[in-house]
Tab-separated table of C-alpha atoms in Angstrom:
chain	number	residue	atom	x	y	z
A	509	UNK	CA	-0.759	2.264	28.038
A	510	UNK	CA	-1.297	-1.317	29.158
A	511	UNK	CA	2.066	-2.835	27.925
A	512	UNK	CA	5.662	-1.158	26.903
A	513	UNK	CA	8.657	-3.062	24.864
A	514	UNK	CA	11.813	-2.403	25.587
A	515	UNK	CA	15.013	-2.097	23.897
A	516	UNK	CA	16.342	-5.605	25.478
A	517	UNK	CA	16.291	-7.362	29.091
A	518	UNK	CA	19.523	-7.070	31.300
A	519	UNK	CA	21.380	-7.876	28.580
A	520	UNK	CA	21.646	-7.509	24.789
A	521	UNK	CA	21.331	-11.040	23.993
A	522	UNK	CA	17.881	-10.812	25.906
A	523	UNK	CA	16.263	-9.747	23.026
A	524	UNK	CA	12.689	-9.865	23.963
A	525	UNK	CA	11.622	-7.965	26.660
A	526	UNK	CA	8.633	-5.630	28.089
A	527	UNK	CA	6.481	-4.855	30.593
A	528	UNK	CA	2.733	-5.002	31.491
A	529	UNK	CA	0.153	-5.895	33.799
A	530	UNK	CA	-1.014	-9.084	34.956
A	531	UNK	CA	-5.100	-8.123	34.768
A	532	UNK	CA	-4.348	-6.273	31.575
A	533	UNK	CA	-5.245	-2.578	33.279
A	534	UNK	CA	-2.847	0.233	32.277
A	535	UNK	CA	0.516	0.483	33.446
A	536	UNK	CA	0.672	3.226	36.232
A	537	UNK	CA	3.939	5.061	34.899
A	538	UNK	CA	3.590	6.962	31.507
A	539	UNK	CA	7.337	7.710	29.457
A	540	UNK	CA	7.382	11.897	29.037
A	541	UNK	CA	10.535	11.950	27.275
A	542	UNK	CA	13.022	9.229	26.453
A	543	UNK	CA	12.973	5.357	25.801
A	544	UNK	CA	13.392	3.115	29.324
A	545	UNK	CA	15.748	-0.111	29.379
A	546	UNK	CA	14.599	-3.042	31.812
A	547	UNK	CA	17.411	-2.171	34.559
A	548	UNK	CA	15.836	1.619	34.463
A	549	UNK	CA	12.266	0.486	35.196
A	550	UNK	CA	13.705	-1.942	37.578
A	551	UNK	CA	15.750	0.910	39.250
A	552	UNK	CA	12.827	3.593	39.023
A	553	UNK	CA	10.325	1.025	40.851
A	554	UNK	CA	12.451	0.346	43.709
A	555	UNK	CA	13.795	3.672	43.841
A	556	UNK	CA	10.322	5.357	44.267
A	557	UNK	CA	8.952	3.145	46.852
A	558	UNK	CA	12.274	4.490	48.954
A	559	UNK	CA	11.396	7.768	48.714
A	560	UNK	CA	7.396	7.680	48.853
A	561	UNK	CA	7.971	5.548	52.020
A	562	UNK	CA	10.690	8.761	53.135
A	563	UNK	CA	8.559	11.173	52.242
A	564	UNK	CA	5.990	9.424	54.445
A	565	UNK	CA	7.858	9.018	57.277
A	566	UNK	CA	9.463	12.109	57.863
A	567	UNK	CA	7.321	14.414	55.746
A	568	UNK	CA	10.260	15.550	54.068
A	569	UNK	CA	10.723	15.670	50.358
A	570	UNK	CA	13.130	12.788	49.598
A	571	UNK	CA	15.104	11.416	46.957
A	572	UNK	CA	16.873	8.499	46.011
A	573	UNK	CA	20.023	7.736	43.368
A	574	UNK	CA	19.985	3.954	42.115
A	575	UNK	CA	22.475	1.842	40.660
A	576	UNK	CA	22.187	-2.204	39.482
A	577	UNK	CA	18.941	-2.160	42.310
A	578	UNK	CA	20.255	-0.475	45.064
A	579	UNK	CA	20.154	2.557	46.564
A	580	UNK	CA	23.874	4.546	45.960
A	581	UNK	CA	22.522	6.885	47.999
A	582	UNK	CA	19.164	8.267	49.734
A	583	UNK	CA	18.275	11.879	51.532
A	584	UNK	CA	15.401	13.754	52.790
A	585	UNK	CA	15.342	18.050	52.273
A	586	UNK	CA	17.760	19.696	54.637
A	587	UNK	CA	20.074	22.398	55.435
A	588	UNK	CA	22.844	21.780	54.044
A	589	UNK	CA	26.294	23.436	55.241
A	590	UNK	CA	28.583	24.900	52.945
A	591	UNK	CA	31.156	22.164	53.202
A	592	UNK	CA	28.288	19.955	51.829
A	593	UNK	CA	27.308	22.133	48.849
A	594	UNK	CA	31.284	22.195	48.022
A	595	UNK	CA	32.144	18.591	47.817
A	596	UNK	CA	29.220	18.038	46.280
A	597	UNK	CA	29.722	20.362	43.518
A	598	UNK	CA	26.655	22.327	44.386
A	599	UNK	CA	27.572	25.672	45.312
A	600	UNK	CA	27.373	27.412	42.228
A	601	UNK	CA	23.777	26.293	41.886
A	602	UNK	CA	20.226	28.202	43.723
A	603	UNK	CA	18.477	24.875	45.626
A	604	UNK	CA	14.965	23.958	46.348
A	605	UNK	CA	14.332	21.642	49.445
A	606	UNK	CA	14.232	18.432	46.661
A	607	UNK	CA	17.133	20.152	44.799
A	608	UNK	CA	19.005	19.759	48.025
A	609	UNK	CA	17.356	16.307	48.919
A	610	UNK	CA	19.183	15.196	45.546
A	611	UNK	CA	22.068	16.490	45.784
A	612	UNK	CA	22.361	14.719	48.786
A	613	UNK	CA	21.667	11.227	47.986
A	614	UNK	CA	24.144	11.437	45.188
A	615	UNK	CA	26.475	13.271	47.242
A	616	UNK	CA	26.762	9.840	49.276
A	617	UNK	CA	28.517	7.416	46.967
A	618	UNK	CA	29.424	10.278	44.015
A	619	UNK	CA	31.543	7.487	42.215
A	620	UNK	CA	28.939	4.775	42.343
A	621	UNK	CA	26.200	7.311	41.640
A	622	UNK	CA	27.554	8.298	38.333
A	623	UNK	CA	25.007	7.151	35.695
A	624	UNK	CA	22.327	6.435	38.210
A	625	UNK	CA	18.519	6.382	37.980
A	626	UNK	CA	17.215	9.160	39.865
A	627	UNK	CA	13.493	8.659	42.322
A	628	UNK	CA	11.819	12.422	43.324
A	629	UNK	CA	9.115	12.309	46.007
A	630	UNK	CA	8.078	15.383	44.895
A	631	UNK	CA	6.725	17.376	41.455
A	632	UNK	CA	10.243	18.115	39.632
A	633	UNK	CA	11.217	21.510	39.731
A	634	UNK	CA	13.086	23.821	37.652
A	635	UNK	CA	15.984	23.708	40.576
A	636	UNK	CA	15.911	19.579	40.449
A	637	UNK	CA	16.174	19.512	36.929
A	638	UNK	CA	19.116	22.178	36.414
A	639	UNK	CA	20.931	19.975	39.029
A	640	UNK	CA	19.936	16.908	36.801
A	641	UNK	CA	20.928	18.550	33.543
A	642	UNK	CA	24.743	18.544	34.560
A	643	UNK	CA	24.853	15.222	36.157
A	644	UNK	CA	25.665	11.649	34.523
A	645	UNK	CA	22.399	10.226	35.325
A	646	UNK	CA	20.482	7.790	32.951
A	647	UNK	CA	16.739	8.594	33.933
A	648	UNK	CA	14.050	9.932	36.416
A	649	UNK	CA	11.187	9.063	38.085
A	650	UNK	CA	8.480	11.355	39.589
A	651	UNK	CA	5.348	12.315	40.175
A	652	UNK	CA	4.868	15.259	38.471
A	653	UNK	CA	7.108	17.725	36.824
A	654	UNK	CA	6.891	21.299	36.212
A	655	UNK	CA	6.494	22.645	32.388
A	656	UNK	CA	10.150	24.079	32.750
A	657	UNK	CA	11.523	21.750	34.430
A	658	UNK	CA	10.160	18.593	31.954
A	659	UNK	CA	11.762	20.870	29.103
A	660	UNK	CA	14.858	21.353	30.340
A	661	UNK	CA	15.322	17.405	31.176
A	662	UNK	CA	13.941	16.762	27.410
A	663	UNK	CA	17.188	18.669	26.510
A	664	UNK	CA	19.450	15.663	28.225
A	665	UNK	CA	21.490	13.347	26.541
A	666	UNK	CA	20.969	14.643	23.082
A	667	UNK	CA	16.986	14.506	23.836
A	668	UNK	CA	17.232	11.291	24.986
A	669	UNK	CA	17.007	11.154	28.789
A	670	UNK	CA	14.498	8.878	30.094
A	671	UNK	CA	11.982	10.978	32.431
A	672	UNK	CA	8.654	8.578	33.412
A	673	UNK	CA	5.979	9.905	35.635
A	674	UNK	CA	4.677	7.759	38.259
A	675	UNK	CA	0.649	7.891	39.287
A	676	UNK	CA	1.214	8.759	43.378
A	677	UNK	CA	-2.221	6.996	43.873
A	678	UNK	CA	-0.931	3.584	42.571
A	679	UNK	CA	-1.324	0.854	44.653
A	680	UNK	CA	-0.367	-2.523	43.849
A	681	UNK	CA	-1.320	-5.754	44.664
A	682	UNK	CA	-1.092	-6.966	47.962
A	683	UNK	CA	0.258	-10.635	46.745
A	684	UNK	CA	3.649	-10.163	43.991
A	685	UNK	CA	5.437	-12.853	41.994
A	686	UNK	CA	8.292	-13.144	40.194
A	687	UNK	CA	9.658	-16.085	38.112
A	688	UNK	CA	13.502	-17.647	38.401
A	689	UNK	CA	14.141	-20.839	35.873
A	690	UNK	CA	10.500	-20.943	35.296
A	691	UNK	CA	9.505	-21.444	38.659
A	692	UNK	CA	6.846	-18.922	39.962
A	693	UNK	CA	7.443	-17.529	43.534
A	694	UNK	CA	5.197	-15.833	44.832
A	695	UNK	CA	4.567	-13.961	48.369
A	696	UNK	CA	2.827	-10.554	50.232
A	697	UNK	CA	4.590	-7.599	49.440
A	698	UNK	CA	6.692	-5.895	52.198
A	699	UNK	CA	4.413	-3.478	53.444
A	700	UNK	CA	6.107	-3.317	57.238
A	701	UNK	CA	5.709	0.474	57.901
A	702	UNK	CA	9.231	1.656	59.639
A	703	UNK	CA	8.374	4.174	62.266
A	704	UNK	CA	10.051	5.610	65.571
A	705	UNK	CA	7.850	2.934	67.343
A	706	UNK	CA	10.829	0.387	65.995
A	707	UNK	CA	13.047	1.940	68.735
A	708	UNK	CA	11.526	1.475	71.961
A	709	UNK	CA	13.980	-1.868	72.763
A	710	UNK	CA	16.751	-1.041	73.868
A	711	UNK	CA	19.081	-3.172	75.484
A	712	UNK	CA	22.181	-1.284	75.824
A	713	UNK	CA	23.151	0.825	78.766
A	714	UNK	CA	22.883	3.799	76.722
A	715	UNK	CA	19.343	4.581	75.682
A	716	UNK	CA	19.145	8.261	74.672
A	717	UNK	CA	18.167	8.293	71.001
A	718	UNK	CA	17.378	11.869	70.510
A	719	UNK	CA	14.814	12.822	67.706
A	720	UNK	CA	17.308	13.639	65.040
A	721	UNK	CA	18.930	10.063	65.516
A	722	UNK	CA	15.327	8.367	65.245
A	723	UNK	CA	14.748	9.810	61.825
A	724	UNK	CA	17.878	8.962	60.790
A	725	UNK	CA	17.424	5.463	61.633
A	726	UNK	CA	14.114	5.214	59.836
A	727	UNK	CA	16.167	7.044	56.822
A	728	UNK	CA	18.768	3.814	57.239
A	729	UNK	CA	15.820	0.855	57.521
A	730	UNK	CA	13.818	2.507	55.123
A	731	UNK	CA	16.687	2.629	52.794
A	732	UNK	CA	17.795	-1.183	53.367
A	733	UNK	CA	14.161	-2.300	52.722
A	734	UNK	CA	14.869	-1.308	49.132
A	735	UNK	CA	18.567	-2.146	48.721
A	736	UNK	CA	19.533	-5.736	48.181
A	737	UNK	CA	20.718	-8.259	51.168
A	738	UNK	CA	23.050	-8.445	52.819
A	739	UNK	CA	22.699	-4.750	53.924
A	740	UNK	CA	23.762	-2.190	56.169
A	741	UNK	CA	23.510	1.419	56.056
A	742	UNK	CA	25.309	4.472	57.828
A	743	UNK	CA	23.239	7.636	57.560
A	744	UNK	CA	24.025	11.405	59.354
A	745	UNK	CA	22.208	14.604	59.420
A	746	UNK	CA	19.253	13.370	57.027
A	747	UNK	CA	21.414	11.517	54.520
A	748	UNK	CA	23.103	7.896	53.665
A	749	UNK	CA	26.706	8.233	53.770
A	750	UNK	CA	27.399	4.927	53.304
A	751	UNK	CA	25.540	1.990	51.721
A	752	UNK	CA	27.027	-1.980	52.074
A	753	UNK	CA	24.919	-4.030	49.481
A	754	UNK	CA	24.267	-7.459	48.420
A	755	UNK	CA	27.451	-9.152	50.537
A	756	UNK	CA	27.378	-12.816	51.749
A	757	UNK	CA	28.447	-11.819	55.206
A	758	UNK	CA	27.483	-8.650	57.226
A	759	UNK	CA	30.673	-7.724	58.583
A	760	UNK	CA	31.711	-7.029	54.696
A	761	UNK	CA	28.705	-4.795	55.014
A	762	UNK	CA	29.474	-2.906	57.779
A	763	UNK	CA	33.090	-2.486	56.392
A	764	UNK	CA	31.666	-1.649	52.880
A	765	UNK	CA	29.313	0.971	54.074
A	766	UNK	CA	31.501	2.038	56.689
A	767	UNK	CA	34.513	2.860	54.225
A	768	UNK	CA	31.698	4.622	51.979
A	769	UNK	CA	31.108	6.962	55.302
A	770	UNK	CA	34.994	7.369	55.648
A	771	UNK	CA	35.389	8.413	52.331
A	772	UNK	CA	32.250	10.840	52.585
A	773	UNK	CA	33.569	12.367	55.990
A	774	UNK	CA	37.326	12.524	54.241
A	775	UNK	CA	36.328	14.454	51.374
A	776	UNK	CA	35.398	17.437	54.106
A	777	UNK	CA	39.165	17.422	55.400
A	778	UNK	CA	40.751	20.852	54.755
A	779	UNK	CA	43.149	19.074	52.405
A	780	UNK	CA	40.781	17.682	49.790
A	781	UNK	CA	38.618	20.419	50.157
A	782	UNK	CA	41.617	23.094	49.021
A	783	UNK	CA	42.919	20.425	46.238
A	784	UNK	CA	44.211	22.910	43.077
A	785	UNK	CA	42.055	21.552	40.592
A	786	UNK	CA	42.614	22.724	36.685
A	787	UNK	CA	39.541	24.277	35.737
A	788	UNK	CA	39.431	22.439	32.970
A	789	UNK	CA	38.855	19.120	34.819
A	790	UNK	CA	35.387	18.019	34.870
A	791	UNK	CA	33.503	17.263	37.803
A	792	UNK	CA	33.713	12.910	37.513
A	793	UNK	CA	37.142	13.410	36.514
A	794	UNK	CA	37.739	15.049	39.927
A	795	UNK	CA	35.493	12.548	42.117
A	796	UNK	CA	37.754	9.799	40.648
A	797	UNK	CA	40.743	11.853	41.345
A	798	UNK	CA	39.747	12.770	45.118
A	799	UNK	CA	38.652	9.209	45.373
A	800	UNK	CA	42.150	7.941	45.008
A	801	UNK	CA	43.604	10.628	46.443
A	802	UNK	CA	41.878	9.727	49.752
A	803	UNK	CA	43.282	6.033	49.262
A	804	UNK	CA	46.251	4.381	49.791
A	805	UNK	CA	47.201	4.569	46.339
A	806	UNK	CA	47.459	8.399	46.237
A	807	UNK	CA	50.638	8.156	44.334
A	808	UNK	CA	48.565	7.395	41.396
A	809	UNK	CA	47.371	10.947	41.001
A	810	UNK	CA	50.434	12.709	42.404
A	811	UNK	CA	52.959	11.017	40.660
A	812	UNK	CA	54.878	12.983	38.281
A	813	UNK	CA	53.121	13.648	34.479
A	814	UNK	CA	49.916	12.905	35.960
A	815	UNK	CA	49.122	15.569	38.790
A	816	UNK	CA	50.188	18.052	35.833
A	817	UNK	CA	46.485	16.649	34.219
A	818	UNK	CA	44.974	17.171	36.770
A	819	UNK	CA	46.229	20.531	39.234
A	820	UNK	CA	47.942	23.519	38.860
A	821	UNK	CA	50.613	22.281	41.462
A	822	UNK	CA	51.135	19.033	43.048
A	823	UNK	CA	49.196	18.669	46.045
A	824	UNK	CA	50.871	17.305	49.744
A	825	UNK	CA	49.191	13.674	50.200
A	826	UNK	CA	47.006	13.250	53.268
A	827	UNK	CA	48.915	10.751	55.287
A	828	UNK	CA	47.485	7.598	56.853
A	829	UNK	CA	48.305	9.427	60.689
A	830	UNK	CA	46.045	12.463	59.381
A	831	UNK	CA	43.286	10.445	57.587
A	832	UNK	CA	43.194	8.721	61.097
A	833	UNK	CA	42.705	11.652	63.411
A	834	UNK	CA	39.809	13.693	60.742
A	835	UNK	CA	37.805	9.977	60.644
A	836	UNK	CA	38.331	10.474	64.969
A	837	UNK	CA	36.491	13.355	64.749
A	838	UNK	CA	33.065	12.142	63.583
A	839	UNK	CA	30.370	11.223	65.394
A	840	UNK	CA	26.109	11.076	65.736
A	841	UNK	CA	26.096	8.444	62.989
A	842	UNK	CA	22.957	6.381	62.585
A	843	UNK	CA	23.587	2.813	61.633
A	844	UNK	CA	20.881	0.478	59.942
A	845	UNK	CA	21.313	-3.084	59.343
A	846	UNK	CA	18.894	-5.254	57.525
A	847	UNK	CA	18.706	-8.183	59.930
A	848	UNK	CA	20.597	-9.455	62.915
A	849	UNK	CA	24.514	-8.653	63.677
A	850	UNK	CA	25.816	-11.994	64.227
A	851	UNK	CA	29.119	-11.442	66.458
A	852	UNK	CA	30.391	-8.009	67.976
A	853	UNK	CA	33.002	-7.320	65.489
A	854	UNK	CA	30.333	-5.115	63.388
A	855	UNK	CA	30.146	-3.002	66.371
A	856	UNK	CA	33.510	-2.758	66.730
A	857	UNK	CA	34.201	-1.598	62.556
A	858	UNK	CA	31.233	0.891	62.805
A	859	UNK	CA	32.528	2.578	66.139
A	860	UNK	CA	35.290	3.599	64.168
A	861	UNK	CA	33.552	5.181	61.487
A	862	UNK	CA	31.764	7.795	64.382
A	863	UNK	CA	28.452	5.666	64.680
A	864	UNK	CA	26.429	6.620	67.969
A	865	UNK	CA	22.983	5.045	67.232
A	866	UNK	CA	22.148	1.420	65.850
A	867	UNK	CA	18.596	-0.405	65.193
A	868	UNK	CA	19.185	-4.048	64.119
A	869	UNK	CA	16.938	-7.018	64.155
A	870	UNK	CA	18.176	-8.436	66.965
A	871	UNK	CA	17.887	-12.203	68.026
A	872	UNK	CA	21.478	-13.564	67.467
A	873	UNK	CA	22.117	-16.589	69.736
A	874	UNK	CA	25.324	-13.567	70.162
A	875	UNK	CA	23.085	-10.762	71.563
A	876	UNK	CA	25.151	-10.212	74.750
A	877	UNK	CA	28.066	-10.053	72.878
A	878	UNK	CA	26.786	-7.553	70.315
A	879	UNK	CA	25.368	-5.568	73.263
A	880	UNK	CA	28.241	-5.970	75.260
A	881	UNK	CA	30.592	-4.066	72.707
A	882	UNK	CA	28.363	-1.213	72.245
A	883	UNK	CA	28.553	-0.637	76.191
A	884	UNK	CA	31.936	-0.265	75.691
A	885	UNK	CA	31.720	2.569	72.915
A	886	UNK	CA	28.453	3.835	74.715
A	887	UNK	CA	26.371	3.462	71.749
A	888	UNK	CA	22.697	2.973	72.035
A	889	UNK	CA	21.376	0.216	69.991
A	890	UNK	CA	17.392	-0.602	69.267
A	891	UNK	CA	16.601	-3.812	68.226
A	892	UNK	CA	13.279	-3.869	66.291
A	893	UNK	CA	12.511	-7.306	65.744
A	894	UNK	CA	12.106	-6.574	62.191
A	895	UNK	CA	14.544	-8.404	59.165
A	896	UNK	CA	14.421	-6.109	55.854
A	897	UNK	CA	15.716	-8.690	53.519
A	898	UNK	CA	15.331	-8.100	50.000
A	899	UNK	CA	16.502	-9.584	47.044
């Protein structure tokens, strides 16, 4: 297939859109099952360079869950605890190590993940696609899939789910382009590999990054290198929890992606775990409802003729003084950021949200400062002289 039409461009009114290659060879994606929108094959292209480039780095199957070009969340295969597998509405459910890896990544931003394009390092299994089945998720994009698994995905959506298979040997070109207002831009394509060899500068008194921490902060650059700038991302225990994209100034990053990570960590408290949920409220309806819940306007679900919808009793609220002490308790969070941190206050914001480990750019005429502050959490920082813009 050396070209594809598509329904429209970003938007309706876009009427005339498709997709092909410049030397007219064939594209290197083929459609199994489904008909793929502009924004999907924008998401599924981005979204499976994350995870090949995971999957490369850590040798861990990987996945990814993309919304509007950015990563909602991103995780490599591993244990995961039972508190996991409950708030992520997985514990019902048998899980392969890319079953898991997915469940993950959309376990990280649940609310933003809903109706997101889904990247698989890995052949598709039956496990990955039962998980896939019950999700709101618009497409997939994988290497390979399993007879069993491609027919239970043709069953989505009415038999319309978008599932495209990706040729793992593609490689292309080393020069890219792109065209805004009929201008042509044109430059190399990122191919910076992100390795443990990023984090041998380290300026801060603290410079223990244990092994666990280093692949978590190649999970966070690797992830920024796909998601679009401004960027920072918080990742723990193989995961993102917390993704800040596309903001004008970095400190709205960090406090983006950090109240992503609160939220994640929240969602583990006692409280929220034990909230008496109807059974006949389905799983978005209760990610929205635990989502506000969590917030400072809780009264919005408990209030009276609306917690009836939604519980069999009316739940206590989690007060500001207990939301406080459970976000104390976290800690051994890796933080990414896709260039330099400019002043000392983005320390500050992600100390709070339990983050032990940094690598940043470095090279603010503010490096002192920035290094100064993490002294005074103890927090050992790596700067890798590397900026991941991307846009």
């Amino acid at each position: 297939m050396k070209e594809l039409q598509l329904k429209y461009g970003c938007n309706p009114n876009q009427s005339s859109a498709r997709v092909y290659m410049k030397d007219g060879s064939d594209l290197p994606f083929t459609v199994l099952n489904g008909r793929p929108g502009y924004i999907n094959l924008l998401d599924a292209f981005n979204s499976y360079q994350l995870v090949k480039e995971l999957k490369e780095a850590t040798g861990l199957p990987a996945a990814a869950s993309f919304k509007h070009v950015s990563p909602a969340g991103a995780a490599v295969a591993t244990d995961m605890s039972d508190t996991l597998k409950k708030i992520y509405w997985v514990d019902d459910l048998k899980l392969s190590p890319l079953a898991s890896a997915y469940a993950c990544a959309r376990g990280a931003d649940r609310m933003s993940s809903y109706g997101d394009f889904v990247a698989l390092s890995d052949v598709c299994d039956v496990e990955t696609a039962t998980l896939l089945k019950r999700e709101v998720s618009d497409g997939v994009i994988a290497p390979g899939y399993s007879d069993e698994a491609l027919a239970i995905l043709k069953t989505k959506k009415k038999g319309n789910y978008c599932v495209l298979q990706i040729n793992p040997d593609y490689k292309p070109r080393l020069v890219e382009s792109k065209e805004v207002y009929g201008v042509t831009f044109e430059q190399e394509r990122n191919e910076a590999k992100i390795t443990t060899d990023l984090f041998k500068n380290v300026p801060t008194k603290n410079k223990n990054i244990p092994a666990a921490a280093q692949r978590d902060l190649m999970i966070a650059l690797i992830t920024l290198k796909y998601t679009q700038s401004n960027s920072v991302c918080y990742v723990k225990d193989g995961m993102t929890i917390g993704v800040g994209a596309g903001q004008q100034s970095r400190v709205h990053c960090t406090r983006l992606a950090g109240n992503k990570a609160d939220i994640w960590w929240l969602r583990q408290n006692p409280k929220v775990l034990n909230l008496p949920f109807r059974d006949d409220v389905r799983r978005p309806n209760r990610d929205n409802a635990i989502d506000v819940y969590i917030s400072d306007d809780y009264e919005d679900v408990l209030a009276d003729g609306i917690w009836q919808d939604l519980f069999t009793e009316k739940p206590e609220p989690l007060t500001r003084e207990e939301k406080k002490a459970w976000i104390a308790q976290l800690h051994g969070v890796a933080l990414g950021s896709d260039a330099f941190f400019p002043f000392g206050d983005n320390i500050e914001r992600a100390h709070r949200s339990g983050v032990d480990y940094i690598a940043q750019a470095g090279g603010s005429i503010r490096d002192d400062n920035v290094i100064e502050t993490c002294d005074k959490y103890n927090i050992a920082m790596a700067m890798t002289g590397l900026r991941l813009f991307h846009h």
